[in-house]
Short mmCIF file of C-alpha atoms in Angstrom, two decimals:
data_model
loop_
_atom_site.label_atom_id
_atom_site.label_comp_id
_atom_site.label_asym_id
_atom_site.label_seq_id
_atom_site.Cartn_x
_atom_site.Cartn_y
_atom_site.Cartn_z
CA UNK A 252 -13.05 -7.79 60.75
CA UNK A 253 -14.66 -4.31 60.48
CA UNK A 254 -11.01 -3.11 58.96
CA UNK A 255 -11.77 -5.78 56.25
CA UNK A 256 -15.10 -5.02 55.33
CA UNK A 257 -15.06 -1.22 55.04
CA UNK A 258 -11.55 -2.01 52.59
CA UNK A 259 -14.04 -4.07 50.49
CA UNK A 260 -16.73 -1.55 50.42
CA UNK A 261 -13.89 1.09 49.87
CA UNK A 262 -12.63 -1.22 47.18
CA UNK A 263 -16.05 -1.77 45.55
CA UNK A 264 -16.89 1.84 45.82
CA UNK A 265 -13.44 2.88 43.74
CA UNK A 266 -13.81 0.40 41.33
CA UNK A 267 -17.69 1.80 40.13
CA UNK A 268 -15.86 5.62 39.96
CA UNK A 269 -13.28 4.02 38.25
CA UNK A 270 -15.88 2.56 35.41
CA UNK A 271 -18.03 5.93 35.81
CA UNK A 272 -14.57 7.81 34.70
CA UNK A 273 -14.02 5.75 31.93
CA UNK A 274 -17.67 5.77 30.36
CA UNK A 275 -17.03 10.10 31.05
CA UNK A 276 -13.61 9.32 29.06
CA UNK A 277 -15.21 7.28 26.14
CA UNK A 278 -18.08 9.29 25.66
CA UNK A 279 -15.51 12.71 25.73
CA UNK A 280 -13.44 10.65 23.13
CA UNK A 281 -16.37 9.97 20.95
CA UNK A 282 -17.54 13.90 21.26
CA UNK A 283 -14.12 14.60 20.44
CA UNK A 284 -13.76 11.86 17.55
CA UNK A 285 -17.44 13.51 16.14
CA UNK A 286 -15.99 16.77 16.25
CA UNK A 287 -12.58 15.96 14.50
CA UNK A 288 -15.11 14.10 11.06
CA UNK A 289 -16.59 17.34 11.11
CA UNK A 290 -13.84 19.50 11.17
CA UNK A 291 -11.82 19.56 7.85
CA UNK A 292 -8.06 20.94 6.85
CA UNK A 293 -6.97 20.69 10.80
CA UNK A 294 -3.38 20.78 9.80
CA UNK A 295 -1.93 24.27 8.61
CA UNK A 296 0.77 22.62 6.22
CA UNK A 297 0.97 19.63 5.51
CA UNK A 298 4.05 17.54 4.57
CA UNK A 299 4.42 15.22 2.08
CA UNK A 300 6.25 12.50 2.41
CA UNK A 301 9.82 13.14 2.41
CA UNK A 302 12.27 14.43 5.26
CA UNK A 303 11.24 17.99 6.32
CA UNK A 304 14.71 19.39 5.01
CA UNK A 305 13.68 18.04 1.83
CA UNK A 306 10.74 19.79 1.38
CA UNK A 307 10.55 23.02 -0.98
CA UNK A 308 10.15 25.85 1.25
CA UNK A 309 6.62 27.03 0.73
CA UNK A 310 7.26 31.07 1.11
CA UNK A 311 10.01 31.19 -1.57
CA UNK A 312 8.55 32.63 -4.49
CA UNK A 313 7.50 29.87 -7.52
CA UNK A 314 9.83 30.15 -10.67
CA UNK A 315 9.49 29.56 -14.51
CA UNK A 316 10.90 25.99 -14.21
CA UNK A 317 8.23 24.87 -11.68
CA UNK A 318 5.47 26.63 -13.77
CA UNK A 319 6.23 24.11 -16.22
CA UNK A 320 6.60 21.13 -13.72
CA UNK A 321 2.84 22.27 -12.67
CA UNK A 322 1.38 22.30 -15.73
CA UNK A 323 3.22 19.00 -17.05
CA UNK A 324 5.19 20.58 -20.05
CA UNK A 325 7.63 18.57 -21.14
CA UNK A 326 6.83 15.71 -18.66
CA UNK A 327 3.99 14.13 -20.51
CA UNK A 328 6.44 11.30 -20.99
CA UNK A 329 5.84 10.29 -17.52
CA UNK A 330 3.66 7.81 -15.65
CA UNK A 331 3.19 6.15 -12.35
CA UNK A 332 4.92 3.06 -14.55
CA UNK A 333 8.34 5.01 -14.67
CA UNK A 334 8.40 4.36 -10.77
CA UNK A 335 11.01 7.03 -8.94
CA UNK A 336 11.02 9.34 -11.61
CA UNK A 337 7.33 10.11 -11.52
CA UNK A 338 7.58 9.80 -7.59
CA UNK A 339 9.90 12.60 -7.83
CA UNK A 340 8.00 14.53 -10.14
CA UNK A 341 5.01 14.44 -7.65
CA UNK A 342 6.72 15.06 -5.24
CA UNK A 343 7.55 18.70 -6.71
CA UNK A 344 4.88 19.26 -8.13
CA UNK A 345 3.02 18.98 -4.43
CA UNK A 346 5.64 21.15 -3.14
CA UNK A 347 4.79 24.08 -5.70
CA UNK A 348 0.61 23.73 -5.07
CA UNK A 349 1.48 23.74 -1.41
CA UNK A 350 3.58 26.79 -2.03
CA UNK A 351 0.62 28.36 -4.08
CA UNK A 352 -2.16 27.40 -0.81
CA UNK A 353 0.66 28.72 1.40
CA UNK A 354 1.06 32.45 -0.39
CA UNK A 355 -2.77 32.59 -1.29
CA UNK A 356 -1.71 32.94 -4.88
CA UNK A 357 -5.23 33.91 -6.60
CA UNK A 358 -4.06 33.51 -9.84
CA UNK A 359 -3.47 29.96 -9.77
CA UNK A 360 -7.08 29.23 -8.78
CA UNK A 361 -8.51 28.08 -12.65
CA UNK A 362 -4.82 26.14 -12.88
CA UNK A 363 -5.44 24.31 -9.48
CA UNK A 364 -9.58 23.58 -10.14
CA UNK A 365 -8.25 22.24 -13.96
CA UNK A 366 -5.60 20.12 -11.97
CA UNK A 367 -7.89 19.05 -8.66
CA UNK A 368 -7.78 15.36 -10.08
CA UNK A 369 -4.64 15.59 -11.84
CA UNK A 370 -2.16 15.93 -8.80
CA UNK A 371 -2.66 13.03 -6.86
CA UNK A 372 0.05 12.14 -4.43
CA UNK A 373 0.77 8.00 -5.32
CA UNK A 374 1.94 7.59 -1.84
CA UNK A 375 -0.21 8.37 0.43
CA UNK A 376 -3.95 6.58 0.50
CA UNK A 377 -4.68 6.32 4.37
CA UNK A 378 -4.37 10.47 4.26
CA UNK A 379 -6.56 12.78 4.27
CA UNK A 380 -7.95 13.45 1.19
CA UNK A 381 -7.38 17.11 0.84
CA UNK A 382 -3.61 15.62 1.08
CA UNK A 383 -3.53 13.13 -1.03
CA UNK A 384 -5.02 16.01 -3.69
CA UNK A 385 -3.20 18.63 -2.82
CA UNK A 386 -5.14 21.44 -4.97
CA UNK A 387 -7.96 21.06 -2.79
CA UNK A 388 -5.91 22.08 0.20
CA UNK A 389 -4.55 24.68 -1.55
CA UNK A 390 -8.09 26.33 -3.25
CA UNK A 391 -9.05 26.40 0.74
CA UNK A 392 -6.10 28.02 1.95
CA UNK A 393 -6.67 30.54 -0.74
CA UNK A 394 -10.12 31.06 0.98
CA UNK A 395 -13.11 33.05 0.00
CA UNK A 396 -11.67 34.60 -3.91
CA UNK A 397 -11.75 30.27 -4.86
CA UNK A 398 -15.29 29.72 -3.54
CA UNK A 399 -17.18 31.34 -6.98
CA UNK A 400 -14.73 29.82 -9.40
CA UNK A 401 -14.71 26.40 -7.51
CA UNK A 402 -18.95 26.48 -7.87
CA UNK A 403 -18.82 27.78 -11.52
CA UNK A 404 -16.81 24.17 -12.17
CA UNK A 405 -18.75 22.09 -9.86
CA UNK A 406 -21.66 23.20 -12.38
CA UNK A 407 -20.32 22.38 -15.18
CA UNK A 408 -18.02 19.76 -14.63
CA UNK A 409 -18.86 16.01 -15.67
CA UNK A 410 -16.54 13.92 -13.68
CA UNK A 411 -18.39 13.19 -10.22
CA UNK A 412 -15.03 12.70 -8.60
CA UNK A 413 -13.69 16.08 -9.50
CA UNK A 414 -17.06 17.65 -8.34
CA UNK A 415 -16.88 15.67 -4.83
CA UNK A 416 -12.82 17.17 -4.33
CA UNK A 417 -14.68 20.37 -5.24
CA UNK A 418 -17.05 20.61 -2.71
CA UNK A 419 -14.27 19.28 -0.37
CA UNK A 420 -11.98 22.41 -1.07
CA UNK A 421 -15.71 25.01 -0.36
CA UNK A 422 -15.88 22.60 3.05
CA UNK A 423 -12.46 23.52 3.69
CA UNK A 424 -13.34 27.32 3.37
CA UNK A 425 -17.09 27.94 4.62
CA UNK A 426 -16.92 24.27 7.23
CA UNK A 427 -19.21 21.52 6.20
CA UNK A 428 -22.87 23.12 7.32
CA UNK A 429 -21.78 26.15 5.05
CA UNK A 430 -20.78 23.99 1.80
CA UNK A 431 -24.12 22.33 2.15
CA UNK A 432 -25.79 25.21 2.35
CA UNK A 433 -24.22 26.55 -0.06
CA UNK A 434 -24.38 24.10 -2.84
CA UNK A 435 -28.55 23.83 -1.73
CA UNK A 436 -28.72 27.53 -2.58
CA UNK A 437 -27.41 26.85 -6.19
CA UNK A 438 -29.32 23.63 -6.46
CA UNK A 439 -26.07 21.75 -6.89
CA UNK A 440 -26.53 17.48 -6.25
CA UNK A 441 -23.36 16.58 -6.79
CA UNK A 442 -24.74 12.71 -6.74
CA UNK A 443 -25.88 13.36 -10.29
CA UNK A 444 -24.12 14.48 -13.39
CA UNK A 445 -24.57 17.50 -15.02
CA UNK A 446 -26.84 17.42 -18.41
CA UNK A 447 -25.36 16.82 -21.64
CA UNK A 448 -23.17 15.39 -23.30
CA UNK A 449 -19.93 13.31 -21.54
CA UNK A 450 -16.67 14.48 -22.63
CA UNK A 451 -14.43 11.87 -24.53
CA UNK A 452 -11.86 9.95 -22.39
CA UNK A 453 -7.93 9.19 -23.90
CA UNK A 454 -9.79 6.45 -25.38
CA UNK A 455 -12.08 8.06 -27.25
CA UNK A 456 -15.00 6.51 -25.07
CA UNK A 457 -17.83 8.06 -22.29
CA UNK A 458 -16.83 7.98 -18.85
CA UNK A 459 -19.25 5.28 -18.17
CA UNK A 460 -17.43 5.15 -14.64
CA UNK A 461 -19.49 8.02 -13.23
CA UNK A 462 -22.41 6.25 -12.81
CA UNK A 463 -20.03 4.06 -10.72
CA UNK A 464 -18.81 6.88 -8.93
CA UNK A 465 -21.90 8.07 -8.11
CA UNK A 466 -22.94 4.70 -6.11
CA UNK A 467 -20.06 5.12 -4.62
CA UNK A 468 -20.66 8.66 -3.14
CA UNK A 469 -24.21 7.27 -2.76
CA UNK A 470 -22.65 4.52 -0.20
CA UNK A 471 -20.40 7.05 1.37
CA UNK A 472 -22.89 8.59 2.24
CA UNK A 473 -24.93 5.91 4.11
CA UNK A 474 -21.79 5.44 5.81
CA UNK A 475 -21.39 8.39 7.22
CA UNK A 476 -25.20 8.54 8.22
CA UNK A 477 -24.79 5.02 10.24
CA UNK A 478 -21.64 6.10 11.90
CA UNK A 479 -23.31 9.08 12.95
CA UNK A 480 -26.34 7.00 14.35
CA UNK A 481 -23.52 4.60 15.89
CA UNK A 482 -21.84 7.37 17.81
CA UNK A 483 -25.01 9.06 19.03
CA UNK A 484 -26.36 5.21 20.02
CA UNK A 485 -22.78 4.54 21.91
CA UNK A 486 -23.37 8.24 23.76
CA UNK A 487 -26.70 7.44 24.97
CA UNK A 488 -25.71 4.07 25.94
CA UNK A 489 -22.91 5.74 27.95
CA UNK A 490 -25.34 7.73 29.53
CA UNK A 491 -27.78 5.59 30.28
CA UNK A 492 -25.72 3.09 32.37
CA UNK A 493 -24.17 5.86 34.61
CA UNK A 494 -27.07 5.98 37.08
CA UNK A 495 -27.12 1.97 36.91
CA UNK A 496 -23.33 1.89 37.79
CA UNK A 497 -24.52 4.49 40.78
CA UNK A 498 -26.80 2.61 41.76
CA UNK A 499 -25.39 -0.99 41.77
CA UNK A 500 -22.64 0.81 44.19
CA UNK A 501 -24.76 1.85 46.57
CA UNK A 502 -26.80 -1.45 46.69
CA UNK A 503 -22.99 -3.09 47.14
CA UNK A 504 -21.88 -0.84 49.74
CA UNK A 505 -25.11 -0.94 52.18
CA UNK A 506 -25.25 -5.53 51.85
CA UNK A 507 -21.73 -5.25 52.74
CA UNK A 508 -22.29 -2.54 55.84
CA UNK A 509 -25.14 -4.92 56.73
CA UNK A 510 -23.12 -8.28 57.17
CA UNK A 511 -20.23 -6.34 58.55
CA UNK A 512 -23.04 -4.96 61.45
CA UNK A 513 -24.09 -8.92 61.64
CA UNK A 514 -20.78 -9.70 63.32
CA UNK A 515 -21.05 -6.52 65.51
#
């Protein structure tokens, strides 16, 4: 009998470390998760979306023929409705930005600010999103000589979703604290347009969908501040039911050391 009940209190005992360990575990994930949304551009080179072997090799020097892929001459004929063609076209046009990031190519800097929106890779929407535009990897990996140019056209540009890749490419150089801090030292909101006038879309018309895209970043935003609260809710929780688990053992332990001394 005695060899039963100290098994059960033994038993009881490793199941409440076992639940303490995993409350330690979740709460170290959800550090870890906060830390990872804070940190931007974790990946040194990204890949996108072919075999490695396929990939242009980002350290061989850019030639006239790309040039021309990156700026679109003589491809305005394509579209994302011409299917593999344009595919392929991204595809190396994303290899020559990432080559420009990769060599810290200065001189691109005005092309790859003009062509922040313009790049988009069509495959790729549950990536991050300095993938998915690859010129605002590559204005971070340039650093420091792309943070004055990249604020110069935050200022004046109109289109709020150009500004927002903007001020992701100045996160991905001076982290998130510094771009906010930055941007609040130049008085830059980058919720609201710019004054004057809109520039004319291909169809002659005002971007009337910035107002859209500002309720957008608007929501973002309020998403990011509940997650936040969510996380720091979910730690405190974590916290505050440690010393309960503690204590719930020891209350287990001494009723079952008291009806084991009952038989003894």
């Amino acid at each position: 009998m005695r060899i039963f009940y100290m098994s059960a209190g033994t038993i009881a005992w490793s199941r409440i470390m076992l639940t303490a360990c995993a409350a330690f575990w979740m709460l170290a994930t959800t550090n870890a998760q906060e830390k990872a949304n804070q940190d931007f551009f974790v990946h040194d080179l990204f890949g996108y979306g072919r075999s490695q072997a396929a990939e242009r090799d980002p350290a061989l020097p850019i030639t006239d023929s790309e040039v021309k892929i990156l700026k679109g001459e003589g491809y305005e004929h394509l579209s994302p409705r011409n299917g593999m063609p344009y595919i392929n076209y991204t595809w190396e046009r994303i290899g020559v930005v990432r080559a420009i990031g990769h060599q810290k190519q200065e001189l691109w800097i005005p092309d790859l600010i003009e062509m922040v929106t313009v790049i988009e890779w069509p495959r790729g929407k549950i990536l991050p999103a300095e993938v998915i535009f690859p010129c605002v990897w590559a204005l971070a990996q340039i650093g420091e000589p792309s943070v004055e140019p990249v604020l110069k056209a935050i200022e004046s540009s109109r289109n709020l979703r150009e500004r927002r890749l903007l001020v992701l490419a100045i996160e991905g150089i001076r982290g998130k604290a510094g771009a906010a801090q930055l941007l609040k030292e130049r008085g830059i909101d980058i919720s609201r347009p710019v004054d004057g006038p809109s520039r004319p879309s291909r169809r002659g018309v005002h971007e009337a969908t910035e107002s859209h895209t500002g309720n957008a970043s608007k929501v973002k935003g309020k998403n990011d501040k509940e997650t936040d609260l969510s996380s720091k809710s979910r730690s405190r929780l974590i916290w505050a039911a440690l010393p309960l688990l503690v204590v719930l053992g020891i209350s287990l332990i001494w009723r079952l050391n008291k009806k084991r001394n009952q038989y003894y």
